[in-house]
PDB file of C-alpha atoms in Angstrom:
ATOM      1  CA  UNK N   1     -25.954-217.561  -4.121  1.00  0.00           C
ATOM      2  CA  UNK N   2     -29.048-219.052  -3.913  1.00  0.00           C
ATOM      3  CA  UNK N   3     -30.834-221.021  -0.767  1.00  0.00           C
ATOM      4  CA  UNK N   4     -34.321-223.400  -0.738  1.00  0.00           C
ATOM      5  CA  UNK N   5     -35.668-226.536   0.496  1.00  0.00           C
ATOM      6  CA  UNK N   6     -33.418-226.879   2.651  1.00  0.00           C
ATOM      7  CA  UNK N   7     -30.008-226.193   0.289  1.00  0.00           C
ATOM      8  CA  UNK N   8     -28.264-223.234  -0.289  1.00  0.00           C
ATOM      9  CA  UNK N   9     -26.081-223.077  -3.537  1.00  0.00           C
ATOM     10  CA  UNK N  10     -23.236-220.900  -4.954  1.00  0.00           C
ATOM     11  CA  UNK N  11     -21.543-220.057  -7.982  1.00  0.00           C
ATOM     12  CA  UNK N  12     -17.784-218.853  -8.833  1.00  0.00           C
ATOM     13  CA  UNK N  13     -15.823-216.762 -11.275  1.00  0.00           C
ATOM     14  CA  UNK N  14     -14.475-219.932 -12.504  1.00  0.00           C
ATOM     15  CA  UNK N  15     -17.778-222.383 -13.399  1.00  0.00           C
ATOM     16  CA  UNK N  16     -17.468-223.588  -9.807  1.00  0.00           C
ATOM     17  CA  UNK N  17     -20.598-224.279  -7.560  1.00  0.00           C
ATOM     18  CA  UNK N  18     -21.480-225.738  -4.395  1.00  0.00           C
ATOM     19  CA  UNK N  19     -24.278-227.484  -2.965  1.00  0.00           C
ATOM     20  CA  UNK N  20     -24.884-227.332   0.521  1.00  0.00           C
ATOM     21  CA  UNK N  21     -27.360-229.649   2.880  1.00  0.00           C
ATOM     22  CA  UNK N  22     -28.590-227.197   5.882  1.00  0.00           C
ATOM     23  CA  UNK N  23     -29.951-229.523   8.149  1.00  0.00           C
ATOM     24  CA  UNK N  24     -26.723-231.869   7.757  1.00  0.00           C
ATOM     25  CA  UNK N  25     -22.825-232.339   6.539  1.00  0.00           C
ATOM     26  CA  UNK N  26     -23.922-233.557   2.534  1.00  0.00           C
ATOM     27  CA  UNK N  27     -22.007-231.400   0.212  1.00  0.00           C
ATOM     28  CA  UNK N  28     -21.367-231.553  -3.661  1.00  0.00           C
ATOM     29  CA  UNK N  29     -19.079-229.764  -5.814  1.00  0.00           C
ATOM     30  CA  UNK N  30     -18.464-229.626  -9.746  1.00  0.00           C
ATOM     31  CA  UNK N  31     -17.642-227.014 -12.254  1.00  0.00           C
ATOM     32  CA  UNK N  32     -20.601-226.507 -14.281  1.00  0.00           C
ATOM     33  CA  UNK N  33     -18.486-226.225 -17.810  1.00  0.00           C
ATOM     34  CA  UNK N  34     -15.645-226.955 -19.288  1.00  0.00           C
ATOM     35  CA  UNK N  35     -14.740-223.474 -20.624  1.00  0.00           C
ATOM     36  CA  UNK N  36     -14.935-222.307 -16.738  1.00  0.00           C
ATOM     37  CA  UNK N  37     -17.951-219.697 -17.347  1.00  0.00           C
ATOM     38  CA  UNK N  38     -18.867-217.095 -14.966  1.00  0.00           C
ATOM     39  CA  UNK N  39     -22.037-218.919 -13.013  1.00  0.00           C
ATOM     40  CA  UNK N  40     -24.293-215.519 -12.831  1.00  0.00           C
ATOM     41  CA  UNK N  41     -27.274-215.748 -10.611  1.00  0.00           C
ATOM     42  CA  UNK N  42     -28.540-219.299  -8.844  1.00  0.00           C
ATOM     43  CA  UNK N  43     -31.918-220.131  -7.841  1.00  0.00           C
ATOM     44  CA  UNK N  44     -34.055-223.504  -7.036  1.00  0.00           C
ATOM     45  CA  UNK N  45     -37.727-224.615  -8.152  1.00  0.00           C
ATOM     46  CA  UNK N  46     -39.462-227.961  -7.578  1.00  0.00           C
ATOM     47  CA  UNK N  47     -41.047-229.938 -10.528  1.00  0.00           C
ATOM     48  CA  UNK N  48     -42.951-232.723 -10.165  1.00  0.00           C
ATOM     49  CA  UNK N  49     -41.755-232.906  -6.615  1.00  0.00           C
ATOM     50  CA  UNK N  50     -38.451-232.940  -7.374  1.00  0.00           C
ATOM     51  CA  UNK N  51     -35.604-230.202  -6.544  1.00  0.00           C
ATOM     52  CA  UNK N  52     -33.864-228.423  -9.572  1.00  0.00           C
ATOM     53  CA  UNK N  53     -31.110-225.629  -9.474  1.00  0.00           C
ATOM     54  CA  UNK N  54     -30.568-223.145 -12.499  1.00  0.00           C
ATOM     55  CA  UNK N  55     -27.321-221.586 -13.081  1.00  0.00           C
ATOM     56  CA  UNK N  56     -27.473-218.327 -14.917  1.00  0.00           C
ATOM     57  CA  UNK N  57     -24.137-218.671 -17.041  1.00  0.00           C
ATOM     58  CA  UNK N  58     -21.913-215.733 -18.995  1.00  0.00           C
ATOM     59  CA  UNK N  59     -21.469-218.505 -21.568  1.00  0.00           C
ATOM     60  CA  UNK N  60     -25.390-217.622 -23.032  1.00  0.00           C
ATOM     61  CA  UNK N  61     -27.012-220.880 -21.265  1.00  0.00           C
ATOM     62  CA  UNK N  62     -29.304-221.497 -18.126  1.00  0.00           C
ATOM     63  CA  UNK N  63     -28.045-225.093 -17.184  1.00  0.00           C
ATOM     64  CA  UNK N  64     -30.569-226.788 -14.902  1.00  0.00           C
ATOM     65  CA  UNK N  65     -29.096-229.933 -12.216  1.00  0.00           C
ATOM     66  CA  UNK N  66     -31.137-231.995  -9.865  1.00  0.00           C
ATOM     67  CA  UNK N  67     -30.767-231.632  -6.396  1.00  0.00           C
ATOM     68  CA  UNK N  68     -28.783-233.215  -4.529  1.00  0.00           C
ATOM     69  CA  UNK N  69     -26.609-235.121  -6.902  1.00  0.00           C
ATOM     70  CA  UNK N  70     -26.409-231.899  -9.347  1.00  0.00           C
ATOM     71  CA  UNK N  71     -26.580-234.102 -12.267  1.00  0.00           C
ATOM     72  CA  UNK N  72     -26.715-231.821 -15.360  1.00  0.00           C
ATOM     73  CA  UNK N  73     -30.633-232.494 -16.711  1.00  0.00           C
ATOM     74  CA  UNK N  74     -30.793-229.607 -19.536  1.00  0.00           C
ATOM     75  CA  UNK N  75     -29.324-226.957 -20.732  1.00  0.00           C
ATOM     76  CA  UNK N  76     -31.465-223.776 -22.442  1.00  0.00           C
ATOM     77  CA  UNK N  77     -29.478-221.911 -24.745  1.00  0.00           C
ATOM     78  CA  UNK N  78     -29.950-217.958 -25.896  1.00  0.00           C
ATOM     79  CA  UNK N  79     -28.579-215.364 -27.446  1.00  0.00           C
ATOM     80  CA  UNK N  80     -26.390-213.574 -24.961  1.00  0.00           C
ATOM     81  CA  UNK N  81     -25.118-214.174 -21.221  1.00  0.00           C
ATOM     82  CA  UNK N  82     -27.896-214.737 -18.760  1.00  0.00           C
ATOM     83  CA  UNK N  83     -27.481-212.554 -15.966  1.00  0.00           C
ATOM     84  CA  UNK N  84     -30.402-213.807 -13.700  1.00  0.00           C
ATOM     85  CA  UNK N  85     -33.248-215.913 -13.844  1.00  0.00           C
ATOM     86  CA  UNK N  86     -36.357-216.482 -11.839  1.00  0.00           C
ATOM     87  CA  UNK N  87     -39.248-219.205 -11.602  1.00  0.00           C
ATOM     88  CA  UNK N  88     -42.301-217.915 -10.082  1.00  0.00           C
ATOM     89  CA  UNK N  89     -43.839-219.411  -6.719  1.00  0.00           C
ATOM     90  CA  UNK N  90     -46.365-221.666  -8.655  1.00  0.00           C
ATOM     91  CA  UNK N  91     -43.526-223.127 -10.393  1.00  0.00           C
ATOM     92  CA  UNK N  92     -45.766-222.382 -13.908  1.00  0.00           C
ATOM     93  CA  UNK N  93     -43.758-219.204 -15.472  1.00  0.00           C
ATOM     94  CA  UNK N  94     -39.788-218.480 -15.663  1.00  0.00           C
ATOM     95  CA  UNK N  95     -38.101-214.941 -16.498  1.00  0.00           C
ATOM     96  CA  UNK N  96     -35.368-214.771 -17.751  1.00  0.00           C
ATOM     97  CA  UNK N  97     -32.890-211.443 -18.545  1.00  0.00           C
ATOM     98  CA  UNK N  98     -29.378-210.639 -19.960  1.00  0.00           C
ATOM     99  CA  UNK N  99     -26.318-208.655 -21.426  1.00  0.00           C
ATOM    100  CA  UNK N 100     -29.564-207.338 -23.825  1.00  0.00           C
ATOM    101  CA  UNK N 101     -32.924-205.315 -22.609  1.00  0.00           C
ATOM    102  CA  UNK N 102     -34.843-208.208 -23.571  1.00  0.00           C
ATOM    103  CA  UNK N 103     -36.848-210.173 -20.786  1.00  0.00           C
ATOM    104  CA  UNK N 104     -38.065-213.757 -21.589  1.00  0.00           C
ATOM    105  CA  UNK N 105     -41.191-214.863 -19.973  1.00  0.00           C
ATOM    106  CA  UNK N 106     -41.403-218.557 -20.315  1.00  0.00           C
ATOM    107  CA  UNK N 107     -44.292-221.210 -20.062  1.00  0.00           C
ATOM    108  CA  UNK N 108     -43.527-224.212 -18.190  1.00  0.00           C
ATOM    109  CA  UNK N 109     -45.406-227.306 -18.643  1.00  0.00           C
ATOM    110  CA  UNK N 110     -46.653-230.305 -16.883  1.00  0.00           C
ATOM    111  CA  UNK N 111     -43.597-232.290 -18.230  1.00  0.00           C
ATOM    112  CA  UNK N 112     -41.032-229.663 -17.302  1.00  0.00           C
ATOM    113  CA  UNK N 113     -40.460-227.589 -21.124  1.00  0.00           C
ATOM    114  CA  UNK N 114     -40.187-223.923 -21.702  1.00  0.00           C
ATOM    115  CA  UNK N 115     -42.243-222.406 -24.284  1.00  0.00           C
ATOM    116  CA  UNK N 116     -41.271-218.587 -24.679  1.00  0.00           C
ATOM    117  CA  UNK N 117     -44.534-216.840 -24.271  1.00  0.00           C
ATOM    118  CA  UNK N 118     -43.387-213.606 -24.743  1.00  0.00           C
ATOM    119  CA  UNK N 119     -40.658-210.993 -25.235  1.00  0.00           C
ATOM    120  CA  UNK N 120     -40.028-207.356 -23.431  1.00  0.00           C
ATOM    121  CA  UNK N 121     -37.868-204.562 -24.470  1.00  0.00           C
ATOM    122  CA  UNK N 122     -38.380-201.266 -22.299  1.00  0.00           C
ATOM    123  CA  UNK N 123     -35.065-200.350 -20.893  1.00  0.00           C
ATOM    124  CA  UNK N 124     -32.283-198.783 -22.534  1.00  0.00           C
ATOM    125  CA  UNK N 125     -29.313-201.564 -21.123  1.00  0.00           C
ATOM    126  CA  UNK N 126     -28.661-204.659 -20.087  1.00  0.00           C
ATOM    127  CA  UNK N 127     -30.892-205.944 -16.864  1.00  0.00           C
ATOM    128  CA  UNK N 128     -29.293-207.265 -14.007  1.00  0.00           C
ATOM    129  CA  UNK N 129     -31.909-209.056 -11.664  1.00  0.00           C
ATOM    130  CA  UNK N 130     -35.817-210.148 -11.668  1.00  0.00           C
ATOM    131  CA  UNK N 131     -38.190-211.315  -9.100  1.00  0.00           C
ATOM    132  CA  UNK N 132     -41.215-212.752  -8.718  1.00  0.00           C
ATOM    133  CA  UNK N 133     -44.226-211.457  -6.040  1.00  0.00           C
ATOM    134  CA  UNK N 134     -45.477-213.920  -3.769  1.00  0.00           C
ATOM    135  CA  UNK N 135     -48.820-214.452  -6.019  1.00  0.00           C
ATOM    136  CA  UNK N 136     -46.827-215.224  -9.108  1.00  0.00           C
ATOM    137  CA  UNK N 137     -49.145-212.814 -11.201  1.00  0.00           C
ATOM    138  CA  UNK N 138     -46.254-209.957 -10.840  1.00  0.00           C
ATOM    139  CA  UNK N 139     -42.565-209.468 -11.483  1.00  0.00           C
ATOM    140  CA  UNK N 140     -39.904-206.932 -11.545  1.00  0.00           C
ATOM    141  CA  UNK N 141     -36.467-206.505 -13.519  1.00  0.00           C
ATOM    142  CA  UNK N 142     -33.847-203.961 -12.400  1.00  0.00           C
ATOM    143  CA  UNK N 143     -31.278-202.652 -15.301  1.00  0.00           C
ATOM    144  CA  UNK N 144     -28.159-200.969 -15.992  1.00  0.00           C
ATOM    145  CA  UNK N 145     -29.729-197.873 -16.537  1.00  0.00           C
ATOM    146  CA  UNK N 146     -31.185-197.574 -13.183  1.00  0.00           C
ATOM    147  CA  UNK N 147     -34.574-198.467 -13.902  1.00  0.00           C
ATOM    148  CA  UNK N 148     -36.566-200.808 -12.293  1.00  0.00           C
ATOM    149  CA  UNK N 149     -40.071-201.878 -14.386  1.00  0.00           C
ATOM    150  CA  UNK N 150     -42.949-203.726 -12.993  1.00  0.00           C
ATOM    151  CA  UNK N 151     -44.960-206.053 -15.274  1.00  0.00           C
ATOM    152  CA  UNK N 152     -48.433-207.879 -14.572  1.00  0.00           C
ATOM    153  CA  UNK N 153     -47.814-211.292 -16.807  1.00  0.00           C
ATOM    154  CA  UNK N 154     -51.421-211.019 -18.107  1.00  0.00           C
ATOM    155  CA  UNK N 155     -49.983-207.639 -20.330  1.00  0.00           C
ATOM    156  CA  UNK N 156     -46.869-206.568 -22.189  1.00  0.00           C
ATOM    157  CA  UNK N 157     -46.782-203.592 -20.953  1.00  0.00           C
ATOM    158  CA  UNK N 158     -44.535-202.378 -17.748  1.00  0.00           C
ATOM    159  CA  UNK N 159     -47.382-201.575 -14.730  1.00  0.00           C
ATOM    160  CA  UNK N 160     -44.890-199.198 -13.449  1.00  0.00           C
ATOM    161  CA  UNK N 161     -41.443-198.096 -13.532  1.00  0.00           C
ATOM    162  CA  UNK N 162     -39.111-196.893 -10.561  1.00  0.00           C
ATOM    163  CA  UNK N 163     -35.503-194.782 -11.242  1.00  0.00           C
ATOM    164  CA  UNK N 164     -32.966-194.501  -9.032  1.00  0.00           C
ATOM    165  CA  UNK N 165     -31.216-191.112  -7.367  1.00  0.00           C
ATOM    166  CA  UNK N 166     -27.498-191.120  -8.557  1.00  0.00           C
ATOM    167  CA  UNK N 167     -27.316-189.689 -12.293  1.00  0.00           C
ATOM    168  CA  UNK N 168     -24.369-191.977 -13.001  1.00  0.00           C
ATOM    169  CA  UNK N 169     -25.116-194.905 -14.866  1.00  0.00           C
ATOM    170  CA  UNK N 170     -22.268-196.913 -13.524  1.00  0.00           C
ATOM    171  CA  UNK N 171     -23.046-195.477  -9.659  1.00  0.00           C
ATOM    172  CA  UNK N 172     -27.196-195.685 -10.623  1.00  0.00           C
ATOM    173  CA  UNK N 173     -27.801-198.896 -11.711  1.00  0.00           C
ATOM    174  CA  UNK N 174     -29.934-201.082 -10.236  1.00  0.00           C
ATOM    175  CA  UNK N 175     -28.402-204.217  -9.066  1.00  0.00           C
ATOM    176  CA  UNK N 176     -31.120-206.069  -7.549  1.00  0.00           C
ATOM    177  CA  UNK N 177     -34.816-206.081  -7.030  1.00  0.00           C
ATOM    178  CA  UNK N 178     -36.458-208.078  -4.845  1.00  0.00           C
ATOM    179  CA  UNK N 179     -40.769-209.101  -3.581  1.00  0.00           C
ATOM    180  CA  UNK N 180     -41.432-209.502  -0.025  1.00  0.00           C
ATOM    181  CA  UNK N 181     -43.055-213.364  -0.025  1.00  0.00           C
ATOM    182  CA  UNK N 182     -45.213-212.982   2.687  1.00  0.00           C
ATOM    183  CA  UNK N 183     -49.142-211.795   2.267  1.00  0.00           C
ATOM    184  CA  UNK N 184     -50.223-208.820   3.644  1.00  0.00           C
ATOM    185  CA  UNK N 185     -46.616-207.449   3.587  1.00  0.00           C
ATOM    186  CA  UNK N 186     -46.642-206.209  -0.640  1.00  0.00           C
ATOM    187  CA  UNK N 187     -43.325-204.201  -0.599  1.00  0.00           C
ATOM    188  CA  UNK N 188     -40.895-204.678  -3.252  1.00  0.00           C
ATOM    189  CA  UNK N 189     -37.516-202.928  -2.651  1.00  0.00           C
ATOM    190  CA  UNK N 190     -34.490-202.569  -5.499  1.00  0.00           C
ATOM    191  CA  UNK N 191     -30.617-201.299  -4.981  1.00  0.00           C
ATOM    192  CA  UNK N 192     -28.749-198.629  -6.822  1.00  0.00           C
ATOM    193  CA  UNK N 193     -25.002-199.547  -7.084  1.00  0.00           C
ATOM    194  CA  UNK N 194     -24.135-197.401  -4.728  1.00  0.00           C
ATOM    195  CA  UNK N 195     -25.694-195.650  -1.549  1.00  0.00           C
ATOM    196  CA  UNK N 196     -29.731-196.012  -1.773  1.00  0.00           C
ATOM    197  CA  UNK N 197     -32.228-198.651  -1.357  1.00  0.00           C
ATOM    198  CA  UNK N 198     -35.460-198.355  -2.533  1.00  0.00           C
ATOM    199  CA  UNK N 199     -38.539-199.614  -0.662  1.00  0.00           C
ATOM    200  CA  UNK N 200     -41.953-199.823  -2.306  1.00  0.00           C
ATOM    201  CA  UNK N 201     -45.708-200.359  -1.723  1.00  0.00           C
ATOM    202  CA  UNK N 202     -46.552-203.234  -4.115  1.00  0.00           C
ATOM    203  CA  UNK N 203     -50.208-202.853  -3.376  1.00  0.00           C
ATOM    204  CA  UNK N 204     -50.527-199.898  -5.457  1.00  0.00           C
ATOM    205  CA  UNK N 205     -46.963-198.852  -6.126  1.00  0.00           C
ATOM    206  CA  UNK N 206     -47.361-195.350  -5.755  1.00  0.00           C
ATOM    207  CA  UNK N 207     -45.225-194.756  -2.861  1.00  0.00           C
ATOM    208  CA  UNK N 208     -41.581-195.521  -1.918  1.00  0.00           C
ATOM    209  CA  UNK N 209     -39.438-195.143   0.438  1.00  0.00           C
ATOM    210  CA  UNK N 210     -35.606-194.433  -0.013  1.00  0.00           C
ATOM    211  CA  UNK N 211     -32.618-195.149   2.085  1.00  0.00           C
ATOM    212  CA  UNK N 212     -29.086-194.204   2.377  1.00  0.00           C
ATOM    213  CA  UNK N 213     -26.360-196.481   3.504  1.00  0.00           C
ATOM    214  CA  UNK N 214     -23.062-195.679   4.580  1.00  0.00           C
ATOM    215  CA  UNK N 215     -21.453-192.523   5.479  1.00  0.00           C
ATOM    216  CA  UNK N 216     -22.250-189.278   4.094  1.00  0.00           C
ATOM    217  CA  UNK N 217     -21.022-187.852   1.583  1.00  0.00           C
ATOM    218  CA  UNK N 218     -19.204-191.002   0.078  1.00  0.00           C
ATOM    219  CA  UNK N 219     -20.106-194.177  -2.146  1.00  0.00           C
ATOM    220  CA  UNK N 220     -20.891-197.274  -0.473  1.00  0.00           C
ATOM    221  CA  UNK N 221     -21.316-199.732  -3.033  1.00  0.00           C
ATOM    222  CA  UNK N 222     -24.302-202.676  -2.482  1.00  0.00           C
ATOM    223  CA  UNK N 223     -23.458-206.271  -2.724  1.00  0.00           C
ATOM    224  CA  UNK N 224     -27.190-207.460  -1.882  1.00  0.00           C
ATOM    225  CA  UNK N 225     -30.379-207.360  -0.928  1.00  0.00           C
ATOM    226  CA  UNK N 226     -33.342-210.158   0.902  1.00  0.00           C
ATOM    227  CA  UNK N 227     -36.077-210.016   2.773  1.00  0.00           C
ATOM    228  CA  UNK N 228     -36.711-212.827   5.923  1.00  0.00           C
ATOM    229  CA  UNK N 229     -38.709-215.559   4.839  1.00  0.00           C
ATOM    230  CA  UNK N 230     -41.775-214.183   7.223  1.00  0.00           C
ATOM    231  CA  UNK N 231     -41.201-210.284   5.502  1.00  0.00           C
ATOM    232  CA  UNK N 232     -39.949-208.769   9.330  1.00  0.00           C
ATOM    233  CA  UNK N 233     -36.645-207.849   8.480  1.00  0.00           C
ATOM    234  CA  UNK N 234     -34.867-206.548   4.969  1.00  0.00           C
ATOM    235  CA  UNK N 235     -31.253-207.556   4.849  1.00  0.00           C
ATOM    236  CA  UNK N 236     -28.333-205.261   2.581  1.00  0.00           C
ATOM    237  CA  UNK N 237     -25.606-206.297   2.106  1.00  0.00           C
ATOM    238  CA  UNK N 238     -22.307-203.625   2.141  1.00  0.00           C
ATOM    239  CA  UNK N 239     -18.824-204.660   1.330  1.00  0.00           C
ATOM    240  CA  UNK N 240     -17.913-205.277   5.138  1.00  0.00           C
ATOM    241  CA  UNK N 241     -21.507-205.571   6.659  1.00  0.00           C
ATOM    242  CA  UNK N 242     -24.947-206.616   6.873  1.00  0.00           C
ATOM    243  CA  UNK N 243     -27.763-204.137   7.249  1.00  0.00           C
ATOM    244  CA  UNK N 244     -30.875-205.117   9.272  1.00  0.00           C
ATOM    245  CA  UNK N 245     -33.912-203.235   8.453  1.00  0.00           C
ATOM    246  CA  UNK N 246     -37.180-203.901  10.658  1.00  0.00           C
ATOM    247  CA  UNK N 247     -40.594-204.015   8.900  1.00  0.00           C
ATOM    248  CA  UNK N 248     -43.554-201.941  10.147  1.00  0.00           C
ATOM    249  CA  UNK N 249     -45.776-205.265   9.409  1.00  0.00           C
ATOM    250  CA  UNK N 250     -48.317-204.441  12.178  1.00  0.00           C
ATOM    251  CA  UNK N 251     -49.286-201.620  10.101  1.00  0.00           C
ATOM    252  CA  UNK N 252     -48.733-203.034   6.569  1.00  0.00           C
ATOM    253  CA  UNK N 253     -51.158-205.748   7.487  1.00  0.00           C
ATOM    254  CA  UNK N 254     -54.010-203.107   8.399  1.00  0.00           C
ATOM    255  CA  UNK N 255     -54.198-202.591   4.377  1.00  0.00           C
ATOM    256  CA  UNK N 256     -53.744-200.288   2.910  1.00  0.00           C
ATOM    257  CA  UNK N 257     -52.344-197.699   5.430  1.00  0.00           C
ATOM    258  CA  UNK N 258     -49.166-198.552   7.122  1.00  0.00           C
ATOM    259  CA  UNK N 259     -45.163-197.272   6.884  1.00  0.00           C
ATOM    260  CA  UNK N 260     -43.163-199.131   4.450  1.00  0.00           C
ATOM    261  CA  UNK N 261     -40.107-199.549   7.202  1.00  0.00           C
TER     262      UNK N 261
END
C-alpha cells in the first residue's frame, strides 16, 4: 500500500490494485497482468508534473501507470521478482531490490528513462524493502538476513550496516526500513519479523534505539512500519493493532543531542 498526492494505492495476491482519491469518491480498479502476479510493494513519484504509480511485481517487472486513469505507460523488466522499489524525493534516482542481494540504483532523466548507474551486492539474501532520506543523497535496504545497510549514492560502498536481535533468519529478518522526511528529525528505524523495532540516529548513525512489541516472552510478528508526514509520531503495525510511538523532536531538533523516542 502506498499513499501521495493526494491518492493512496494498493496491491493484491491476485494482480489486483486500487486507486483511491482522498479528498473525494474517484476510484479505479484493474488487475495489473494477465497471469494475476503478486503486486509487491507500491509507491508514487511525479515527472514532469505528472503523477505515476510503480507496482513492484513477483512476475520480475516494475510496471509504471499514470495517475488517475492508471493507464499502463511502461513496463521495466529484470531478472528476478521485484520486491520493493523506491524513487528518491528529487524524483532524479530510483532503487530498486529483489528475490537476489542485488540493489539497482537507477538514473532518471529529464524525459522520464532509467539508466542503471550502478549495482550492489553486500547481503547474504534476498532484500525486502528500501527507502530514501529526506535529502535524497541517502538510502537504506533491509534483507532476509536481518541486515539493514546504509549507502551514500555518491559511493558503492554501504556507510553503515545495522543487524537485528533474533538469531533466526526467518524470525530476524528485516521487513522494512524506513527515513523520517522531515529536517531536523534524521532517524531511520527498520523491523525484524518479529518483536523489535529499531530506531536510529541518521545524523551520524552511531546510536539506536530498540523496541519490543507485544507480550513477553512470545513472537509478535510486524506487518509495518511509517513515520507521520511532520516526523512526530512512528506508526507499527501488529497483526490486530497499530502502535503509536511519540518523537522526542524538541530535542532532536537541538542537533545533535536529543532522545531518539
Amino acid at each position: 500500500m502506498a499513499a501521495n498526492y493526494g491518492y493512496w494505492a494498493a496491491g493484491g495476491q491476485r494482480g489486483d490494485l486500487t486507486l483511491k482519491c482522498t479528498s473525494s469518491d474517484y476510484q479505479a480498479n484493474i488487475t495489473t497482468a494477465p497471469g494475476c502476479t503478486i503486486n509487491n510493494g507500491l509507491c508514487f513519484s511525479r515527472f514532469n508534473g505528472q503523477i505515476r504509480l510503480f507496482v513492484s511485481n513477483n512476475d520480475a517487472s516494475i510496471r509504471i501507470f499514470t495517475v488517475p486513469e492508471l493507464e499502463l505507460v511502461d513496463t521495466l523488466d529484470f531478472r528476478t521478482a521485484v520486491n520493493h522499489t523506491s524513487i528518491s524525493p528529487d524524483d532524479r534516482k530510483m532503487i530498486t531490490v529483489g528475490d537476489d542481494n542485488r540493489v539497482q540504483l537507477f538514473n532518471i532523466t529529464n524525459s522520464g528513462h532509467f539508466e542503471l548507474a550502478s549495482t550492489m551486492a553486500v547481503s547474504r539474501d534476498a532484500n525486502f524493502s528500501v527507502a530514501w532520506n529526506h535529502t535524497s543523497d541517502k538510502f537504506a535496504v533491509s534483507s532476509q538476513d536481518g541486515s539493514v545497510h546504509v549507502w551514500d549514492i555518491r559511493s558503492r560502498n554501504p556507510l553503515a550496516r545495522f543487524s537485528g536481535l533474533h538469531p533466526s533468519i526467518t524470525k530476524g529478518a528485516a521487513r522494512c526500513v524506513k527515513f523520517t522526511q522531515t529536517g531536523a528529525i534524521d532517524l531511520l528505524a527498520f523491523t525484524e519479523h518479529v518483536s523489535h523495532v529499531h530506531v536510529i540516529d541518521a545524523r551520524t548513525f552511531n546510536s539506536q534505539q530498540t523496541i519490543r512489541v507485544g507480550s513477553p516472552g512470545h513472537d509478535t510478528p510486524i506487518t509495518g512500519l511509517c513515520f507521520s508526514n511532520d516526523s512526530q509520531k512512528m506508526f507499527v503495525g501488529l497483526e490486530n493493532a497499530i502502535l503509536d510511538f511519540n518523537i522526542d523532536t524538541g530535542s532532536r531538533r537541538r542537533f545533535a543531542y536529543g532522545s531518539l523516542l
